[in-house]
Short mmCIF file of N, CA and C in Angstrom, two decimals:
data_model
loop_
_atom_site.label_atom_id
_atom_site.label_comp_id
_atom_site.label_asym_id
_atom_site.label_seq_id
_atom_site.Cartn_x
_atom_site.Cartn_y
_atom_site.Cartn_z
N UNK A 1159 113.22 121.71 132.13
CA UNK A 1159 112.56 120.95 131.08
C UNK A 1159 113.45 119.75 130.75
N UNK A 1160 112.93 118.55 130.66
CA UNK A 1160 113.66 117.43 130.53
C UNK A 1160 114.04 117.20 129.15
N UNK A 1161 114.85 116.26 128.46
CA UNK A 1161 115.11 116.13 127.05
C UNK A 1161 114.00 115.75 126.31
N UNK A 1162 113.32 114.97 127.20
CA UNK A 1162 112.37 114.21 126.23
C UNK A 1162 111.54 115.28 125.91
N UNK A 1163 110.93 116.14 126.90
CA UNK A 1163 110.05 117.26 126.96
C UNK A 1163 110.90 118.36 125.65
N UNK A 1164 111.94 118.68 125.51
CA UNK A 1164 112.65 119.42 124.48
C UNK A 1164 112.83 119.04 123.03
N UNK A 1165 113.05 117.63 122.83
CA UNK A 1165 112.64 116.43 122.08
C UNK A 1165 111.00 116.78 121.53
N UNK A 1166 110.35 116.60 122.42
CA UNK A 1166 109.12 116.50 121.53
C UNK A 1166 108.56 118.30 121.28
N UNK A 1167 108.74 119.38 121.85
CA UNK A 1167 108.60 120.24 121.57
C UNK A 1167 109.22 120.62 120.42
N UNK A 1168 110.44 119.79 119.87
CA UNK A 1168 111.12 119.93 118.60
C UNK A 1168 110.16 119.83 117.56
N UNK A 1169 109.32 118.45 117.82
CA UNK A 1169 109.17 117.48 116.89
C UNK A 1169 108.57 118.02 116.39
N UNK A 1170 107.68 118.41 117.39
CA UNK A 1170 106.26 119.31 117.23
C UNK A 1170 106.44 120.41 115.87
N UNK A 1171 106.88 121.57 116.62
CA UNK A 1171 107.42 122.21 115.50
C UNK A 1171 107.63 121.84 114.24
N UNK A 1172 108.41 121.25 113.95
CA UNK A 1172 108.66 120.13 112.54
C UNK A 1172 107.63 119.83 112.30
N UNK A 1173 106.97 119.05 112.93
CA UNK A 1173 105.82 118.89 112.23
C UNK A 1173 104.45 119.78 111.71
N UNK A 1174 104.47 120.60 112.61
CA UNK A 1174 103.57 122.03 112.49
C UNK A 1174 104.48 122.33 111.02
N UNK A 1175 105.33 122.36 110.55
CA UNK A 1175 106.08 123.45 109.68
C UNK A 1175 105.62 122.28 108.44
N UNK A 1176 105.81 121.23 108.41
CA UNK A 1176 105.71 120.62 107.21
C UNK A 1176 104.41 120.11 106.98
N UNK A 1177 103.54 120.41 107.71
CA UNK A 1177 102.12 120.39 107.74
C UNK A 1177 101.67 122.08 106.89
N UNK A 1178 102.28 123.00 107.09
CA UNK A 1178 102.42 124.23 106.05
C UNK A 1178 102.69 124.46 105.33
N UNK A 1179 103.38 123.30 104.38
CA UNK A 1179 104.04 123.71 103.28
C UNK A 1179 102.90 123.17 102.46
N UNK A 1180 101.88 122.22 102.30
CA UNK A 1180 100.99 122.35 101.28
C UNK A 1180 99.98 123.54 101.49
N UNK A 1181 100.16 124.33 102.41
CA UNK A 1181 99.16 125.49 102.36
C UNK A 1181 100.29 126.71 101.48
N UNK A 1182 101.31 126.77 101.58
CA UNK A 1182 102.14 127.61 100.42
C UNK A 1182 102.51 126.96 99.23
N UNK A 1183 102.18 126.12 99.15
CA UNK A 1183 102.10 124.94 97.65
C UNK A 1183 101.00 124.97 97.15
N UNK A 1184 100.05 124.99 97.68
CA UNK A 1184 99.06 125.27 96.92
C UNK A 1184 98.58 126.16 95.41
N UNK A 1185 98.49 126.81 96.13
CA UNK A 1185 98.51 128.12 95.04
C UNK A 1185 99.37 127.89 93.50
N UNK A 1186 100.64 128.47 94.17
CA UNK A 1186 101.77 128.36 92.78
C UNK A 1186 101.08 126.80 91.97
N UNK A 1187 101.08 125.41 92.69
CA UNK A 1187 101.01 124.55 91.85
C UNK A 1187 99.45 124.59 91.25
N UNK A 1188 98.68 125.07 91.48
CA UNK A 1188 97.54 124.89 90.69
C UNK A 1188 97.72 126.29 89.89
N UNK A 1189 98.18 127.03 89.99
CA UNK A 1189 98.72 128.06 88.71
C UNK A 1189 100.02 127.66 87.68
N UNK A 1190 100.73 127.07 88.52
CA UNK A 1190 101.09 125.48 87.30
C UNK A 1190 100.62 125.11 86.27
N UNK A 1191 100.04 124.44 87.33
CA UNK A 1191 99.26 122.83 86.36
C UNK A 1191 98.27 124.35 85.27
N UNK A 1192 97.88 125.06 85.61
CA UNK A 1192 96.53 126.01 84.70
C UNK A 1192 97.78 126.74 83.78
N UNK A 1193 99.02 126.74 83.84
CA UNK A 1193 99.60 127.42 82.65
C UNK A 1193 100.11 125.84 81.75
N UNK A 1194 100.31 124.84 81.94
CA UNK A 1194 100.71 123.68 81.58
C UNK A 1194 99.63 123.78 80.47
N UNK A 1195 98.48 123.90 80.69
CA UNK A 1195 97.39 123.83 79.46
C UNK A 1195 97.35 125.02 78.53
N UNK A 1196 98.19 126.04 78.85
CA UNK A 1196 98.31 127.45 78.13
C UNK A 1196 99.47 127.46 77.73
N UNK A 1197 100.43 127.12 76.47
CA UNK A 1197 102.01 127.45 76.39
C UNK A 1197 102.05 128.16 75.14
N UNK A 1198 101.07 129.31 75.15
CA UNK A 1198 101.30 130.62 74.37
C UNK A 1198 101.97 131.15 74.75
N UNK A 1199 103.07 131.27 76.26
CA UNK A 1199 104.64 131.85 75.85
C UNK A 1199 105.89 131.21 75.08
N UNK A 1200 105.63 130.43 75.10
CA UNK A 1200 106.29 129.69 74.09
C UNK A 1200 106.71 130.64 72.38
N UNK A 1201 105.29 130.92 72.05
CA UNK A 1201 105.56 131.43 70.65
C UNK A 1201 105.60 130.71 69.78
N UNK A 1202 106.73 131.53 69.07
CA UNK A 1202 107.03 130.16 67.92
C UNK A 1202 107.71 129.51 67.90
N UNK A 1203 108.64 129.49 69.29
CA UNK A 1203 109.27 128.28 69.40
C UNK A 1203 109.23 127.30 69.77
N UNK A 1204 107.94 127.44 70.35
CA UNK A 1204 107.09 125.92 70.80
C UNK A 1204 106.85 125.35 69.50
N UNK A 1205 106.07 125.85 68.45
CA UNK A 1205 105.86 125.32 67.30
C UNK A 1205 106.63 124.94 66.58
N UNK A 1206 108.06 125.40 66.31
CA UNK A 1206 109.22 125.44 65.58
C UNK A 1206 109.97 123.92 66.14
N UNK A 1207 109.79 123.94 67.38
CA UNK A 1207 110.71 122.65 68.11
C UNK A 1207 109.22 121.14 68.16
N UNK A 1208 107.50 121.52 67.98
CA UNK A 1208 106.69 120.73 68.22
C UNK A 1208 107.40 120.29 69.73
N UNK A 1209 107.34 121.14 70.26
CA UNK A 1209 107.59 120.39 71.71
C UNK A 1209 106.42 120.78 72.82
N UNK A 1210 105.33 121.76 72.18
CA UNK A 1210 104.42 121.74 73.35
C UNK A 1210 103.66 120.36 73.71
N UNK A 1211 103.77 119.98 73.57
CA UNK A 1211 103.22 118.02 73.91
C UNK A 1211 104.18 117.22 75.56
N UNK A 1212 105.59 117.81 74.43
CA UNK A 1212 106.84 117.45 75.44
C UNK A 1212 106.32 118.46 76.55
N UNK A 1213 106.57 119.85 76.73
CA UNK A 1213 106.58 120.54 77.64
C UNK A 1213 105.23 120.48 78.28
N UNK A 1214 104.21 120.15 77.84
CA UNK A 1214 102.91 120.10 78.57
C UNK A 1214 102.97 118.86 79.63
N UNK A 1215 103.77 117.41 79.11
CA UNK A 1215 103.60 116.40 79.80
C UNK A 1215 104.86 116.42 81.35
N UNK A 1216 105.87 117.23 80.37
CA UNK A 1216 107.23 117.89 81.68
C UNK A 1216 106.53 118.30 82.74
N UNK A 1217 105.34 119.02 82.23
CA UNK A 1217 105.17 120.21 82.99
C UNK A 1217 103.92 119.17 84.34
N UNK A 1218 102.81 117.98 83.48
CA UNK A 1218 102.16 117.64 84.51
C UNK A 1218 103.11 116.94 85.08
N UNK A 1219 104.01 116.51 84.95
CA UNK A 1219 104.73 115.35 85.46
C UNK A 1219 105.16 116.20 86.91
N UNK A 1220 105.65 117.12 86.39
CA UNK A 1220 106.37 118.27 87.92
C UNK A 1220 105.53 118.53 89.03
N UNK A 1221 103.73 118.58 88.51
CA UNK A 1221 103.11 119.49 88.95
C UNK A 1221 102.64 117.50 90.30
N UNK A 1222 102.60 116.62 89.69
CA UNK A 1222 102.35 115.37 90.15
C UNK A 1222 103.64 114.78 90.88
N UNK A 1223 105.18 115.40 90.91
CA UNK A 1223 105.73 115.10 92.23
C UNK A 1223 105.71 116.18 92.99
N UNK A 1224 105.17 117.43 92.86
CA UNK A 1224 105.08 118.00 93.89
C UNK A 1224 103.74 117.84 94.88
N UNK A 1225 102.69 117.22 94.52
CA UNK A 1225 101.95 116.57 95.11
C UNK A 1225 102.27 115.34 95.75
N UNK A 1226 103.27 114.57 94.92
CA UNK A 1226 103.38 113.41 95.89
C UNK A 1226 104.38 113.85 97.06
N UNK A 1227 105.02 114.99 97.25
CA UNK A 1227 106.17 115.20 98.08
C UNK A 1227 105.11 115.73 98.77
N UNK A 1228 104.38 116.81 98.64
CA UNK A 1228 103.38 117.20 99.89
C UNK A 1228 102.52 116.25 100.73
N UNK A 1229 101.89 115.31 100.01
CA UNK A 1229 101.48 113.89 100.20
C UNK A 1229 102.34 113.64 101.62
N UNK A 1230 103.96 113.31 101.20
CA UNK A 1230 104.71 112.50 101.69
C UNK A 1230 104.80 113.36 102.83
N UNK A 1231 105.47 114.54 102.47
CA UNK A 1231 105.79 115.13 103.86
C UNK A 1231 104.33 115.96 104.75
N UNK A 1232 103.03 115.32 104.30
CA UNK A 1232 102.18 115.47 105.34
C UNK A 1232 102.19 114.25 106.17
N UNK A 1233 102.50 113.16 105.59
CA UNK A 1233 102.75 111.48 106.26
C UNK A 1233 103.73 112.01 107.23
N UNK A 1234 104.96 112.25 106.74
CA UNK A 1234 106.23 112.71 107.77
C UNK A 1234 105.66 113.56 108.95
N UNK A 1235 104.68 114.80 108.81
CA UNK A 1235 104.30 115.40 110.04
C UNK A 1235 103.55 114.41 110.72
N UNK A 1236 102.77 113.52 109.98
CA UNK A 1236 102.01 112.61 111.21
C UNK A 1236 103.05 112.01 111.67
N UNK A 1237 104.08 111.43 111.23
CA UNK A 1237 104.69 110.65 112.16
C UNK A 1237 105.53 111.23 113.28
N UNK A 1238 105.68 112.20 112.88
CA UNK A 1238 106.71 113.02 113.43
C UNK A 1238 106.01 114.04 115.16
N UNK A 1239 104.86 114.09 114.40
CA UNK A 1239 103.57 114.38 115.75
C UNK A 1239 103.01 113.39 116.31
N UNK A 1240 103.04 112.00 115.85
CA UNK A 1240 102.92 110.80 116.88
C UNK A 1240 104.06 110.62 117.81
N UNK A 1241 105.13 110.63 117.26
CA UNK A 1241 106.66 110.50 118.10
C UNK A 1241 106.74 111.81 119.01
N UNK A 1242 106.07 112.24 118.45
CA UNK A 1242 106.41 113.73 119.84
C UNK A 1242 105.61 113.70 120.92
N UNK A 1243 104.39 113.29 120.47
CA UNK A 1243 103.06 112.55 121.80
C UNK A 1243 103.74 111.94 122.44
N UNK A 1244 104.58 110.64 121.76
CA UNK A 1244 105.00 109.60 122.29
C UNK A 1244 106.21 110.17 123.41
N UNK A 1245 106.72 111.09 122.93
CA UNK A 1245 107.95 111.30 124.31
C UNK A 1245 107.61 112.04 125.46
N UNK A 1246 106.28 112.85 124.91
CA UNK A 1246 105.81 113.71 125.87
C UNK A 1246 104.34 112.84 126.75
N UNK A 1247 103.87 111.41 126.42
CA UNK A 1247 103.80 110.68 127.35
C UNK A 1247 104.70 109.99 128.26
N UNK A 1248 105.94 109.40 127.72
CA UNK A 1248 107.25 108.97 127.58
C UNK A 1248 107.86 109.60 128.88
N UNK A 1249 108.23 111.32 128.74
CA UNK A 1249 108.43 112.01 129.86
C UNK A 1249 107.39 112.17 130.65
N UNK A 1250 106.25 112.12 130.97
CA UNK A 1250 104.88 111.96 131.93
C UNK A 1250 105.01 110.97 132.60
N UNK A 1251 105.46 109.56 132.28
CA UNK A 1251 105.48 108.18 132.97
C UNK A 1251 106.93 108.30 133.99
N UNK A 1252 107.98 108.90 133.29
CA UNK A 1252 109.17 109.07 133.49
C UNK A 1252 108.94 109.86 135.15
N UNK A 1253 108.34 111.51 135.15
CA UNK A 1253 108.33 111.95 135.96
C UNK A 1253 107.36 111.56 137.08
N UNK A 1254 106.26 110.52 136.67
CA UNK A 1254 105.43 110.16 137.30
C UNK A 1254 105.89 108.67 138.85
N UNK A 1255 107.29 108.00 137.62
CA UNK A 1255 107.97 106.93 138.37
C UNK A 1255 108.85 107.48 139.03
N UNK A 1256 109.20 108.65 138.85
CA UNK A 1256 110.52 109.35 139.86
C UNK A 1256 109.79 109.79 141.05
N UNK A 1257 108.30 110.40 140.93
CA UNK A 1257 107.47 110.74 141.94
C UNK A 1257 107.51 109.50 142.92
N UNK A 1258 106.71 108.33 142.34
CA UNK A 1258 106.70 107.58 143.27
C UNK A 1258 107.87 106.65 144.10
N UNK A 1259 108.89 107.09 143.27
CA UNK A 1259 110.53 106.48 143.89
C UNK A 1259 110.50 107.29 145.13
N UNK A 1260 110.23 108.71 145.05
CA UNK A 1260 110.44 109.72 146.23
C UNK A 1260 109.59 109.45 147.26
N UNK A 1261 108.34 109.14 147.22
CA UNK A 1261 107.36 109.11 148.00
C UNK A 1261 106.16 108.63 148.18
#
């Protein structure tokens, strides 16, 4: 197996894997964002400090970069699965010009 061919079988991977992480993100963050609107654990010390406002807006704020990081690192698997096409055409042309050097 050539580098490039090992190279993009990497990439691949990588990219398969971070293409999965909004399918295990899912969940937890929309049980998030649905307790963000509920901060009856709080008690009375939510009331005592008036900070459920603060902690409700903490809380969308968290729940909105972990969307933009899933966002991002679904961009990263595309690119990362274009570049792996790319070497594994890359090595195709490669072995294709060594063919015709031989014969």
């Amino acid at each position: 197996m050539s580098d490039l061919k090992k190279q993009a079988t990497s990439m691949h991977k990588a990219a398969s894997g971070l293409r999965a992480v909004g399918h295990h993100t899912a969940k937890p963050l929309q049980e998030f964002k649905a307790q963000s609107h509920d901060l009856g654990a709080l008690g009375a010390l939510g009331s005592l400090l008036s900070a459920t406002n603060e902690i409700h807006e903490g809380m969308s704020t968290l729940a909105k970069l972990t969307k933009a990081l899933d966002e991002e690192w679904e961009a990263e698997a595309k690119l990362i699965g274009g570049v792996s096409d790319a070497f594994d055409l890359l090595d195709v042309l490669i072995a294709a010009e060594a063919q015709a050097k031989k014969g």
